[in-house]
């Protein structure tokens, strides 16, 4: 019988980040950071990762595709994630993602509202 305790690579997220941007957004942002840290795709002065929504579903099987779309949209609208298209064929609509690390850095300067602190 398979254990449900750390027999595979865990997802890690800082509670302080989750408190500021939401748990789902923090998990996704951390995963994008993980892939960017591999430094495989460099365009316009930044490292990028690309993935389809179905590809994200494979990485996050506990979220639906529509949930992933909403999470990524919130990260984009919040300015934490930037998207582009560096695909060789313009017909390929696979999104490329990078993190606005300056925006994330501003979070560490923000105080967590007392209602979120136990």
PDB file of C-alpha atoms in Angstrom:
ATOM      1  CA  UNK A   1       0.000   0.000   0.000  1.00  0.00           C
ATOM      2  CA  UNK A   2       1.289   3.429  -0.936  1.00  0.00           C
ATOM      3  CA  UNK A   3       1.771   5.983   1.816  1.00  0.00           C
ATOM      4  CA  UNK A   4       0.366   9.495   1.453  1.00  0.00           C
ATOM      5  CA  UNK A   5       3.402  10.965   3.173  1.00  0.00           C
ATOM      6  CA  UNK A   6       6.255  12.296   1.028  1.00  0.00           C
ATOM      7  CA  UNK A   7       6.980   9.377  -1.283  1.00  0.00           C
ATOM      8  CA  UNK A   8       7.171  11.775  -4.208  1.00  0.00           C
ATOM      9  CA  UNK A   9       8.556  15.270  -4.761  1.00  0.00           C
ATOM     10  CA  UNK A  10       6.536  17.574  -2.497  1.00  0.00           C
ATOM     11  CA  UNK A  11       5.150  20.980  -3.383  1.00  0.00           C
ATOM     12  CA  UNK A  12       6.588  23.563  -1.037  1.00  0.00           C
ATOM     13  CA  UNK A  13       5.172  26.986  -0.352  1.00  0.00           C
ATOM     14  CA  UNK A  14       5.821  29.586   2.300  1.00  0.00           C
ATOM     15  CA  UNK A  15       2.781  30.271   4.481  1.00  0.00           C
ATOM     16  CA  UNK A  16       3.655  33.984   4.483  1.00  0.00           C
ATOM     17  CA  UNK A  17       3.412  34.086   0.666  1.00  0.00           C
ATOM     18  CA  UNK A  18       0.124  32.166   0.741  1.00  0.00           C
ATOM     19  CA  UNK A  19      -1.264  34.622   3.291  1.00  0.00           C
ATOM     20  CA  UNK A  20      -0.489  37.538   0.988  1.00  0.00           C
ATOM     21  CA  UNK A  21      -1.570  36.238  -2.428  1.00  0.00           C
ATOM     22  CA  UNK A  22      -3.635  33.122  -1.690  1.00  0.00           C
ATOM     23  CA  UNK A  23      -2.661  29.474  -1.310  1.00  0.00           C
ATOM     24  CA  UNK A  24      -3.370  28.409  -4.894  1.00  0.00           C
ATOM     25  CA  UNK A  25      -1.542  31.410  -6.311  1.00  0.00           C
ATOM     26  CA  UNK A  26       1.442  30.798  -4.013  1.00  0.00           C
ATOM     27  CA  UNK A  27       1.665  27.152  -5.086  1.00  0.00           C
ATOM     28  CA  UNK A  28       1.553  28.090  -8.770  1.00  0.00           C
ATOM     29  CA  UNK A  29       4.031  30.951  -8.368  1.00  0.00           C
ATOM     30  CA  UNK A  30       6.446  28.646  -6.548  1.00  0.00           C
ATOM     31  CA  UNK A  31       6.160  26.039  -9.326  1.00  0.00           C
ATOM     32  CA  UNK A  32       6.812  28.637 -12.018  1.00  0.00           C
ATOM     33  CA  UNK A  33       9.854  29.780 -10.011  1.00  0.00           C
ATOM     34  CA  UNK A  34      11.069  26.170  -9.806  1.00  0.00           C
ATOM     35  CA  UNK A  35      10.965  25.793 -13.599  1.00  0.00           C
ATOM     36  CA  UNK A  36      12.483  29.233 -14.229  1.00  0.00           C
ATOM     37  CA  UNK A  37      15.378  28.352 -11.908  1.00  0.00           C
ATOM     38  CA  UNK A  38      16.391  25.635 -14.411  1.00  0.00           C
ATOM     39  CA  UNK A  39      17.449  28.565 -16.655  1.00  0.00           C
ATOM     40  CA  UNK A  40      16.687  26.855 -19.943  1.00  0.00           C
ATOM     41  CA  UNK A  41      14.859  29.575 -21.899  1.00  0.00           C
ATOM     42  CA  UNK A  42      16.239  33.131 -21.945  1.00  0.00           C
ATOM     43  CA  UNK A  43      14.394  35.835 -23.900  1.00  0.00           C
ATOM     44  CA  UNK A  44      14.336  39.610 -23.561  1.00  0.00           C
ATOM     45  CA  UNK A  45      16.604  39.596 -20.513  1.00  0.00           C
ATOM     46  CA  UNK A  46      14.551  37.068 -18.491  1.00  0.00           C
ATOM     47  CA  UNK A  47      14.262  33.350 -17.975  1.00  0.00           C
ATOM     48  CA  UNK A  48      10.949  31.808 -18.992  1.00  0.00           C
ATOM     49  CA  UNK A  49       9.036  28.548 -18.711  1.00  0.00           C
ATOM     50  CA  UNK A  50       6.343  27.485 -21.136  1.00  0.00           C
ATOM     51  CA  UNK A  51       3.393  25.197 -20.629  1.00  0.00           C
ATOM     52  CA  UNK A  52      -0.112  24.526 -21.840  1.00  0.00           C
ATOM     53  CA  UNK A  53      -3.054  24.487 -19.464  1.00  0.00           C
ATOM     54  CA  UNK A  54      -3.234  20.713 -19.928  1.00  0.00           C
ATOM     55  CA  UNK A  55       0.459  20.547 -19.032  1.00  0.00           C
ATOM     56  CA  UNK A  56      -0.233  22.412 -15.795  1.00  0.00           C
ATOM     57  CA  UNK A  57      -3.060  19.945 -15.052  1.00  0.00           C
ATOM     58  CA  UNK A  58      -0.488  17.141 -15.246  1.00  0.00           C
ATOM     59  CA  UNK A  59       1.625  18.922 -12.637  1.00  0.00           C
ATOM     60  CA  UNK A  60      -1.383  19.778 -10.472  1.00  0.00           C
ATOM     61  CA  UNK A  61      -3.834  16.870 -10.801  1.00  0.00           C
ATOM     62  CA  UNK A  62      -5.825  18.161  -7.826  1.00  0.00           C
ATOM     63  CA  UNK A  63      -6.903  21.274  -9.780  1.00  0.00           C
ATOM     64  CA  UNK A  64      -9.217  21.413 -12.764  1.00  0.00           C
ATOM     65  CA  UNK A  65      -8.140  23.134 -15.947  1.00  0.00           C
ATOM     66  CA  UNK A  66     -10.561  25.992 -15.253  1.00  0.00           C
ATOM     67  CA  UNK A  67      -9.085  26.458 -11.766  1.00  0.00           C
ATOM     68  CA  UNK A  68      -5.580  26.644 -13.245  1.00  0.00           C
ATOM     69  CA  UNK A  69      -6.736  29.225 -15.798  1.00  0.00           C
ATOM     70  CA  UNK A  70      -8.247  31.334 -12.978  1.00  0.00           C
ATOM     71  CA  UNK A  71      -5.090  31.067 -10.842  1.00  0.00           C
ATOM     72  CA  UNK A  72      -2.816  32.114 -13.693  1.00  0.00           C
ATOM     73  CA  UNK A  73      -5.162  34.951 -14.627  1.00  0.00           C
ATOM     74  CA  UNK A  74      -5.087  36.280 -11.045  1.00  0.00           C
ATOM     75  CA  UNK A  75      -1.280  36.087 -10.989  1.00  0.00           C
ATOM     76  CA  UNK A  76      -1.096  37.964 -14.289  1.00  0.00           C
ATOM     77  CA  UNK A  77      -3.619  40.597 -13.210  1.00  0.00           C
ATOM     78  CA  UNK A  78      -1.759  41.023  -9.912  1.00  0.00           C
ATOM     79  CA  UNK A  79       1.450  41.667 -11.818  1.00  0.00           C
ATOM     80  CA  UNK A  80       3.287  38.684 -10.334  1.00  0.00           C
ATOM     81  CA  UNK A  81       3.491  36.730 -13.591  1.00  0.00           C
ATOM     82  CA  UNK A  82       4.192  38.004 -17.089  1.00  0.00           C
ATOM     83  CA  UNK A  83       3.291  36.031 -20.200  1.00  0.00           C
ATOM     84  CA  UNK A  84       4.561  36.030 -23.751  1.00  0.00           C
ATOM     85  CA  UNK A  85       4.711  33.884 -26.880  1.00  0.00           C
ATOM     86  CA  UNK A  86       8.193  32.823 -27.959  1.00  0.00           C
ATOM     87  CA  UNK A  87       6.986  29.824 -29.929  1.00  0.00           C
ATOM     88  CA  UNK A  88       8.627  29.252 -33.298  1.00  0.00           C
ATOM     89  CA  UNK A  89       5.262  28.952 -35.001  1.00  0.00           C
ATOM     90  CA  UNK A  90       2.911  31.853 -34.266  1.00  0.00           C
ATOM     91  CA  UNK A  91      -0.044  29.495 -34.601  1.00  0.00           C
ATOM     92  CA  UNK A  92       1.239  27.753 -31.433  1.00  0.00           C
ATOM     93  CA  UNK A  93      -0.539  29.550 -28.576  1.00  0.00           C
ATOM     94  CA  UNK A  94       1.401  27.851 -25.753  1.00  0.00           C
ATOM     95  CA  UNK A  95       1.998  30.525 -23.122  1.00  0.00           C
ATOM     96  CA  UNK A  96       5.399  31.363 -21.754  1.00  0.00           C
ATOM     97  CA  UNK A  97       5.632  32.550 -18.141  1.00  0.00           C
ATOM     98  CA  UNK A  98       8.114  34.502 -16.089  1.00  0.00           C
ATOM     99  CA  UNK A  99       7.897  36.033 -12.643  1.00  0.00           C
ATOM    100  CA  UNK A 100       8.032  39.738 -11.905  1.00  0.00           C
ATOM    101  CA  UNK A 101      10.470  39.299  -9.027  1.00  0.00           C
ATOM    102  CA  UNK A 102      10.367  43.019  -8.211  1.00  0.00           C
ATOM    103  CA  UNK A 103       6.618  42.750  -7.609  1.00  0.00           C
ATOM    104  CA  UNK A 104       7.103  39.665  -5.420  1.00  0.00           C
ATOM    105  CA  UNK A 105       9.800  41.509  -3.473  1.00  0.00           C
ATOM    106  CA  UNK A 106       7.292  44.230  -2.570  1.00  0.00           C
ATOM    107  CA  UNK A 107       5.230  41.595  -0.741  1.00  0.00           C
ATOM    108  CA  UNK A 108       7.962  41.113   1.842  1.00  0.00           C
ATOM    109  CA  UNK A 109       7.626  44.791   2.724  1.00  0.00           C
ATOM    110  CA  UNK A 110       3.879  44.485   3.303  1.00  0.00           C
ATOM    111  CA  UNK A 111       2.495  43.692   6.730  1.00  0.00           C
ATOM    112  CA  UNK A 112       0.093  40.781   6.954  1.00  0.00           C
ATOM    113  CA  UNK A 113      -3.295  42.040   8.196  1.00  0.00           C
ATOM    114  CA  UNK A 114      -3.859  41.116  11.822  1.00  0.00           C
ATOM    115  CA  UNK A 115      -7.003  39.214  10.841  1.00  0.00           C
ATOM    116  CA  UNK A 116      -4.808  36.708   8.979  1.00  0.00           C
ATOM    117  CA  UNK A 117      -2.374  36.198  11.864  1.00  0.00           C
ATOM    118  CA  UNK A 118      -3.244  33.667  14.516  1.00  0.00           C
TER     119      UNK A 118
END
